[in-house]
CSV table of C-alpha atoms in Angstrom, one decimal:
chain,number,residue,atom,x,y,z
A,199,UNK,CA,0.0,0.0,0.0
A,200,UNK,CA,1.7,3.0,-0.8
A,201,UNK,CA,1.4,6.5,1.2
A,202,UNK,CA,-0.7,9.4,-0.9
A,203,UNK,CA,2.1,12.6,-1.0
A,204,UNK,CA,0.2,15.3,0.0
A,205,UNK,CA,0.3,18.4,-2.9
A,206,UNK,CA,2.3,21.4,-2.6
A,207,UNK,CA,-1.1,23.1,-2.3
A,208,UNK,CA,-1.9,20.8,0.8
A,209,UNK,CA,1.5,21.8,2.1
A,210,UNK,CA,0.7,25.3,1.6
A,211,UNK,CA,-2.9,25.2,3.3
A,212,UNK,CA,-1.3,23.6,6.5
A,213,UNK,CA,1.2,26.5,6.1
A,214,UNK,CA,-1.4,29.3,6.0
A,215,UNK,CA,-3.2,27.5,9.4
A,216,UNK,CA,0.1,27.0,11.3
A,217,UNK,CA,0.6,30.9,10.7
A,218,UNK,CA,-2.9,31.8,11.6
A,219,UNK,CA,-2.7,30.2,14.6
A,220,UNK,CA,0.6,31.9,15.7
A,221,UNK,CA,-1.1,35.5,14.6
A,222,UNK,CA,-4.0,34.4,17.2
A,223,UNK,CA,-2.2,33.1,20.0
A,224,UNK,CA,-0.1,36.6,19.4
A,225,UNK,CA,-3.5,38.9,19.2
A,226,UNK,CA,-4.6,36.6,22.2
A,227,UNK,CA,-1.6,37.6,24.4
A,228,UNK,CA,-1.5,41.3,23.1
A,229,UNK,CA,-5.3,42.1,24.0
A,230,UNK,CA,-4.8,40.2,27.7
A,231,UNK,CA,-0.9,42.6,28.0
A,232,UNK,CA,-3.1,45.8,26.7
A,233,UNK,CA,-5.6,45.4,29.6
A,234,UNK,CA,-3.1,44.6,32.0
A,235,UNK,CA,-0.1,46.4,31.3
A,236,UNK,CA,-1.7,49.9,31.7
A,237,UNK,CA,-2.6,49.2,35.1
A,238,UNK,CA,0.8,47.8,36.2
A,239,UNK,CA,2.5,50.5,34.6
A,240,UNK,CA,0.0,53.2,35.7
A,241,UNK,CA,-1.6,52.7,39.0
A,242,UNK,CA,-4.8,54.0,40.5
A,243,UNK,CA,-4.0,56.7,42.1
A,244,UNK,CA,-7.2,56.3,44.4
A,245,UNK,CA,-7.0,56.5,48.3
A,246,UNK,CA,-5.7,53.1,49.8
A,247,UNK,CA,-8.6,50.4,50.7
A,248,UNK,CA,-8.5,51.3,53.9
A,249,UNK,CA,-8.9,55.3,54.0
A,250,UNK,CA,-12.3,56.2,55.5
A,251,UNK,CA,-14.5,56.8,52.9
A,252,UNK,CA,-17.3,60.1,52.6
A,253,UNK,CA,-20.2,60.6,50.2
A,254,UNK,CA,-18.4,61.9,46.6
A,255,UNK,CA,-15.5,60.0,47.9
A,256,UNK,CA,-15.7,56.7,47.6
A,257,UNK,CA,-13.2,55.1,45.3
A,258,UNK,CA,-10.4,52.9,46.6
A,259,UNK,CA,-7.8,50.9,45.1
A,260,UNK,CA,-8.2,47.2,45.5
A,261,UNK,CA,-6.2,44.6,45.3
A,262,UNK,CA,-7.6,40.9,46.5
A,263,UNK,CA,-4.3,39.6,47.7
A,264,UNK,CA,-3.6,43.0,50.1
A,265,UNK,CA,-6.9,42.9,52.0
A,266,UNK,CA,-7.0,45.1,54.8
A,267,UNK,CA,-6.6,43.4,58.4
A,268,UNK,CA,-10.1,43.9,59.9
A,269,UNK,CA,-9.8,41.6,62.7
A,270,UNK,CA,-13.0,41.2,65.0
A,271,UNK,CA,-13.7,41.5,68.7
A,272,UNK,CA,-13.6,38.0,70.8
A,273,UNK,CA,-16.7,36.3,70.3
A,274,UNK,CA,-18.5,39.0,68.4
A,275,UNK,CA,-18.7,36.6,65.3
A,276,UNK,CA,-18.9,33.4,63.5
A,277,UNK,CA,-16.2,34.6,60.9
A,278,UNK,CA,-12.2,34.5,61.0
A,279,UNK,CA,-10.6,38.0,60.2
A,280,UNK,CA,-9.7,38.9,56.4
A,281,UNK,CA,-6.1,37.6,57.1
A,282,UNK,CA,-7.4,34.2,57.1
A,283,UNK,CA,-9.4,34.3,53.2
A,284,UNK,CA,-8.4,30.4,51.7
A,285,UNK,CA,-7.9,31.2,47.9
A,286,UNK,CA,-12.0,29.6,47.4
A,287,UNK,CA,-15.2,29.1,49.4
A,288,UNK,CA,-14.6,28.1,52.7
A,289,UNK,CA,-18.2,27.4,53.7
A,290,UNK,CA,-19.2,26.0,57.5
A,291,UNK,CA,-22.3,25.9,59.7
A,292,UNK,CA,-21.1,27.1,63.2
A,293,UNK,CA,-23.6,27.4,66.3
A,294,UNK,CA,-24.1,31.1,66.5
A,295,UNK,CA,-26.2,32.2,70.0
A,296,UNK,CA,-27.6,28.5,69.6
A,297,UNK,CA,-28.8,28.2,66.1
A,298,UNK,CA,-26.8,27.0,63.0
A,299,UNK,CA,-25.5,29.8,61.0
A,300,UNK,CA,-23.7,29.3,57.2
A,301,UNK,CA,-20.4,30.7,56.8
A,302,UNK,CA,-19.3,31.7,53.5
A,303,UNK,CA,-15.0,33.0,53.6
A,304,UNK,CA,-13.0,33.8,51.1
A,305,UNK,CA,-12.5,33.9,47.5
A,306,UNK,CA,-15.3,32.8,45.2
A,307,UNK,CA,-13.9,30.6,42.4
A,308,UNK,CA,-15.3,28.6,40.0
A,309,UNK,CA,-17.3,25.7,40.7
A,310,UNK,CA,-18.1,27.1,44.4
A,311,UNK,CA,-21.6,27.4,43.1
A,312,UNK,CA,-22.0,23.6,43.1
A,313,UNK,CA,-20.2,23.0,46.3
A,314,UNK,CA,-22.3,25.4,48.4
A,315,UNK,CA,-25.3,23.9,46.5
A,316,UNK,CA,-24.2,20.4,47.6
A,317,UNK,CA,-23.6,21.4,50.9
A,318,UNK,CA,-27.1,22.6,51.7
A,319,UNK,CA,-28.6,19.9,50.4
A,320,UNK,CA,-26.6,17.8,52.8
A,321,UNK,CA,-27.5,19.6,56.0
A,322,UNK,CA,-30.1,18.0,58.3
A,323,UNK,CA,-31.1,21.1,59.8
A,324,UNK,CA,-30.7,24.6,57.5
A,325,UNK,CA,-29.5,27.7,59.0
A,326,UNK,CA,-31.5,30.6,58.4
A,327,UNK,CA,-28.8,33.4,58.0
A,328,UNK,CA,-25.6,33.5,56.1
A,329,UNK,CA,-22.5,35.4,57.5
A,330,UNK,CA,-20.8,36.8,54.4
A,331,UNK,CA,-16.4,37.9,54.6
A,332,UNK,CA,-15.2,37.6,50.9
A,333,UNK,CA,-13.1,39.4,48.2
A,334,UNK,CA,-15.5,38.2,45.5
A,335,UNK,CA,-14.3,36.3,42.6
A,336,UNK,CA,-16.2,34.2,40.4
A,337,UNK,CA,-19.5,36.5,38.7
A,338,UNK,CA,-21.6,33.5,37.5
A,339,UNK,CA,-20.5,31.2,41.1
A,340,UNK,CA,-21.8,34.5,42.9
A,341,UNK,CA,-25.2,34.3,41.4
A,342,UNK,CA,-25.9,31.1,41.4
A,343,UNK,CA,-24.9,31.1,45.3
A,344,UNK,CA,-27.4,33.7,45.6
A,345,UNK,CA,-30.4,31.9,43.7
A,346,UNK,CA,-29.8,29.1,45.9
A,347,UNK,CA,-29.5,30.8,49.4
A,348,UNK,CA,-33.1,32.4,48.4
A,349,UNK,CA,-34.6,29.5,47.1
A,350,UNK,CA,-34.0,28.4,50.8
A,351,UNK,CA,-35.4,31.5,52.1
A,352,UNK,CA,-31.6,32.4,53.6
A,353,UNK,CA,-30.6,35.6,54.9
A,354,UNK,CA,-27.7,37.3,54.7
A,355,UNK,CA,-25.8,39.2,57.7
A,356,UNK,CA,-22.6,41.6,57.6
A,357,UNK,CA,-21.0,42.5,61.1
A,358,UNK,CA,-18.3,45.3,61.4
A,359,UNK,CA,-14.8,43.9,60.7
A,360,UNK,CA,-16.5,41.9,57.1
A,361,UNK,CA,-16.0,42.8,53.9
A,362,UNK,CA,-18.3,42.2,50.6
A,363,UNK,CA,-15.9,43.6,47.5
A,364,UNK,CA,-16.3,43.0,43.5
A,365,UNK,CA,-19.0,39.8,43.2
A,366,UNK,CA,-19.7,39.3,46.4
A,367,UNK,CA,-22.9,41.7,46.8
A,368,UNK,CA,-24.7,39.4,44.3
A,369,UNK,CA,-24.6,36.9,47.4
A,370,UNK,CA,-25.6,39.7,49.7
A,371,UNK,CA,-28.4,41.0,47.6
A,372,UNK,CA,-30.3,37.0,47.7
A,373,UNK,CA,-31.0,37.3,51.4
A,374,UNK,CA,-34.4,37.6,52.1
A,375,UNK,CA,-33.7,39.8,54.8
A,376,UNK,CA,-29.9,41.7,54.5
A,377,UNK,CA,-28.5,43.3,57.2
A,378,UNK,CA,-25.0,45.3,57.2
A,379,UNK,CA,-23.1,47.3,60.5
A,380,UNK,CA,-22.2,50.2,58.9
A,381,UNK,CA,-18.6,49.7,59.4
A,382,UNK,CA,-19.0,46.4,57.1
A,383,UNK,CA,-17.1,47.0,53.8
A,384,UNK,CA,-19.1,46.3,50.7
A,385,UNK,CA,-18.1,47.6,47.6
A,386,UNK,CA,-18.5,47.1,43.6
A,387,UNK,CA,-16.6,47.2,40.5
A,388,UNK,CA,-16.5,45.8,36.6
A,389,UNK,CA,-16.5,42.2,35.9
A,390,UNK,CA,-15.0,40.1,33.4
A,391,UNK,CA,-18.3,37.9,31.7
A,392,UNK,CA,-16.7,35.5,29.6
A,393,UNK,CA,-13.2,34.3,29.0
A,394,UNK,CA,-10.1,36.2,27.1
A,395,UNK,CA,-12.0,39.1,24.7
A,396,UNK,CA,-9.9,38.2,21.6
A,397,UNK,CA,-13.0,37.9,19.5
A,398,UNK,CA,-14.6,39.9,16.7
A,399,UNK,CA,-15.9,42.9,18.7
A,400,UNK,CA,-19.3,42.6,18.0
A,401,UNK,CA,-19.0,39.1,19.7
A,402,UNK,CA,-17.3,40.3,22.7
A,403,UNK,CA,-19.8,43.2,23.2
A,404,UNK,CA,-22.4,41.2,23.0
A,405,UNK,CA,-21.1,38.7,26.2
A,406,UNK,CA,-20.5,41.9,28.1
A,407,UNK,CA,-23.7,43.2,27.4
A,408,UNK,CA,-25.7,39.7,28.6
A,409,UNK,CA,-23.6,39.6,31.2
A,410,UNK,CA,-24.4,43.2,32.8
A,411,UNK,CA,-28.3,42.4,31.6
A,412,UNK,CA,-28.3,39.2,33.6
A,413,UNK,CA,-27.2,40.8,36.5
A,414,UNK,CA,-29.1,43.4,36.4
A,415,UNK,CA,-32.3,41.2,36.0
A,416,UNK,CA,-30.8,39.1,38.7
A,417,UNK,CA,-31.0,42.3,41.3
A,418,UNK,CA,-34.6,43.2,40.3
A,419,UNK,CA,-35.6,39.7,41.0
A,420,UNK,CA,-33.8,40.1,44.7
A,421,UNK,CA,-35.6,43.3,45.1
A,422,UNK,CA,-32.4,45.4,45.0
A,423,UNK,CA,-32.6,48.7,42.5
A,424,UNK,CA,-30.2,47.3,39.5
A,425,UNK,CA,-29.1,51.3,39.7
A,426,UNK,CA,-26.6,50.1,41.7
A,427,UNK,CA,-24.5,48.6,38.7
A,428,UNK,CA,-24.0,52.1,37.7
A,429,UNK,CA,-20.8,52.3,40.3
A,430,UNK,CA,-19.8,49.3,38.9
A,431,UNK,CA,-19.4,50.0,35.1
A,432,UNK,CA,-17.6,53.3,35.7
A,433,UNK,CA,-15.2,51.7,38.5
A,434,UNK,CA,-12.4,49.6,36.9
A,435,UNK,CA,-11.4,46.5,38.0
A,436,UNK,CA,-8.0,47.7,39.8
A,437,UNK,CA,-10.0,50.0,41.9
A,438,UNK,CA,-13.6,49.5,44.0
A,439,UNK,CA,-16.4,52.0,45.0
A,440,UNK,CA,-17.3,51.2,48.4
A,441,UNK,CA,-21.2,51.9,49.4
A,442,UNK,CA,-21.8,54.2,52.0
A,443,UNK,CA,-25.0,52.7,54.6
A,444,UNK,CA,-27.3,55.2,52.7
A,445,UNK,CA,-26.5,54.4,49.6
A,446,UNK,CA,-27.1,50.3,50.4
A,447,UNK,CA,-30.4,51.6,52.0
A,448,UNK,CA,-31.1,53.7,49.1
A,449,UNK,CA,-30.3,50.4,46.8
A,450,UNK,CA,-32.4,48.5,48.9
A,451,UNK,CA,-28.9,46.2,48.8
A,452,UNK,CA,-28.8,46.2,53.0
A,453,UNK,CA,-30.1,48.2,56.1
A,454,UNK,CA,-28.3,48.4,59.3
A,455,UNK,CA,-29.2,45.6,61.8
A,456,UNK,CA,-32.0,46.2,64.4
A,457,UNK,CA,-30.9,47.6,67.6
A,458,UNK,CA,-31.2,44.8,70.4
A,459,UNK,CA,-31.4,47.6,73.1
């Protein structure tokens, strides 16, 4: 049996792919250095994350990996300080004042959706409030967190030393009830909705936009005012626009806990 020489045309095809594929790899790396590279060469010159913040001023430079250390009082919590964030999910249900509570620390990444999913289903007895300390992450993890925390009719609770940055407010925003200290840090920015943008633009656009319209829908189904995205478009992802307590009670996104007094 003998072997069929491919044609110089053949030869020239496979030519004309190989050296496509090196031109996108190389437009592939070159989009991901121009949205980087500005940043790292330029960066925000906003207040640091921990500078009290005022109405008007409210921008803050954020980086996940240099959280600030809000350490809490001695028994004033369920929740380890922001030190302590594990680089995904770590979710527990603790006895608070005698009833379960869920913990949700850390980073969101992908896949936590399921895990948290999977780990209500497997509790015998399901806590009513979720405790909430987390950088964000993960856009499409954080909503689907959220859809299952209010199909369970969960709220969700933020005591003073938390934080709630980038997706984490889409968790926040699925409690049926949602209560925040003021001092709680809670804070928006863009997102990322699909993977590296190296498509034709209209294609890119078009994730971007579904993925701000399915947030926003997601919001109005929590009963939080999708106006709130507006800080959030205009905030870019190397800095974060922290919510003063008006504005989340404006947003309907959390009000301050009762007083116990």
């Amino acid at each position: 049996m003998t072997r069929r020489r491919r044609s110089p045309d053949t030869w020239r095809v496979l030519r004309w792919v190989l050296a496509a594929q090196f031109v996108f790899a190389a437009i592939l790396l070159g989009t991901d250095l121009a949205q980087i590279v500005p940043q790292l060469a330029w960066p925000s010159p906003a207040p640091a994350l921990t500078a009290p913040i005022g109405p008007g001023d409210q921008i803050r430079r954020y980086t996940p990996d240099q959280l600030p250390d809000r350490a809490p009082a001695p028994g004033s919590r369920p929740l380890p300080d922001t030190r302590d964030m594990p680089d995904r999910l770590d979710i527990a249900t603790p006895e608070w004042e005698g009833e379960p509570v869920l913990t949700l620390t850390g980073r969101i990444a992908e896949g936590d959706a399921a895990r948290v999913v999977a780990y209500l289903d497997a509790l015998e007895r399901l806590p009513t409030e979720t405790y909430l300390n987390s950088p964000g992450g993960s856009v499409y993890d954080a909503l689907e967190i959220g859809r299952a925390l209010r199909a369970r009719e969960i709220a969700t609770v933020m005591t003073a030393s938390d934080i709630c940055l980038s997706a984490c407010p889409y968790i926040l925003a699925a409690g049926v009830t949602r209560h925040a200290d003021p001092d709680a840090m809670i804070g928006v920015h863009q997102h990322y909705f699909g993977q590296n943008t190296v498509l034709p633009a209209f294609i890119a656009v078009e994730q971007i936009q579904r993925g701000q319209g399915e947030v926003m829908e997601y919001l109005q189904d929590m009963g939080v005012d999708p106006l709130v995205m507006r800080h959030a478009l205009v905030t870019p992802w190397d800095e974060i626009y922290l919510l003063t307590p008006a504005e989340r009670a404006t947003y309907r996104l959390a009000s301050e806990p009762e007083s116990q007094g």
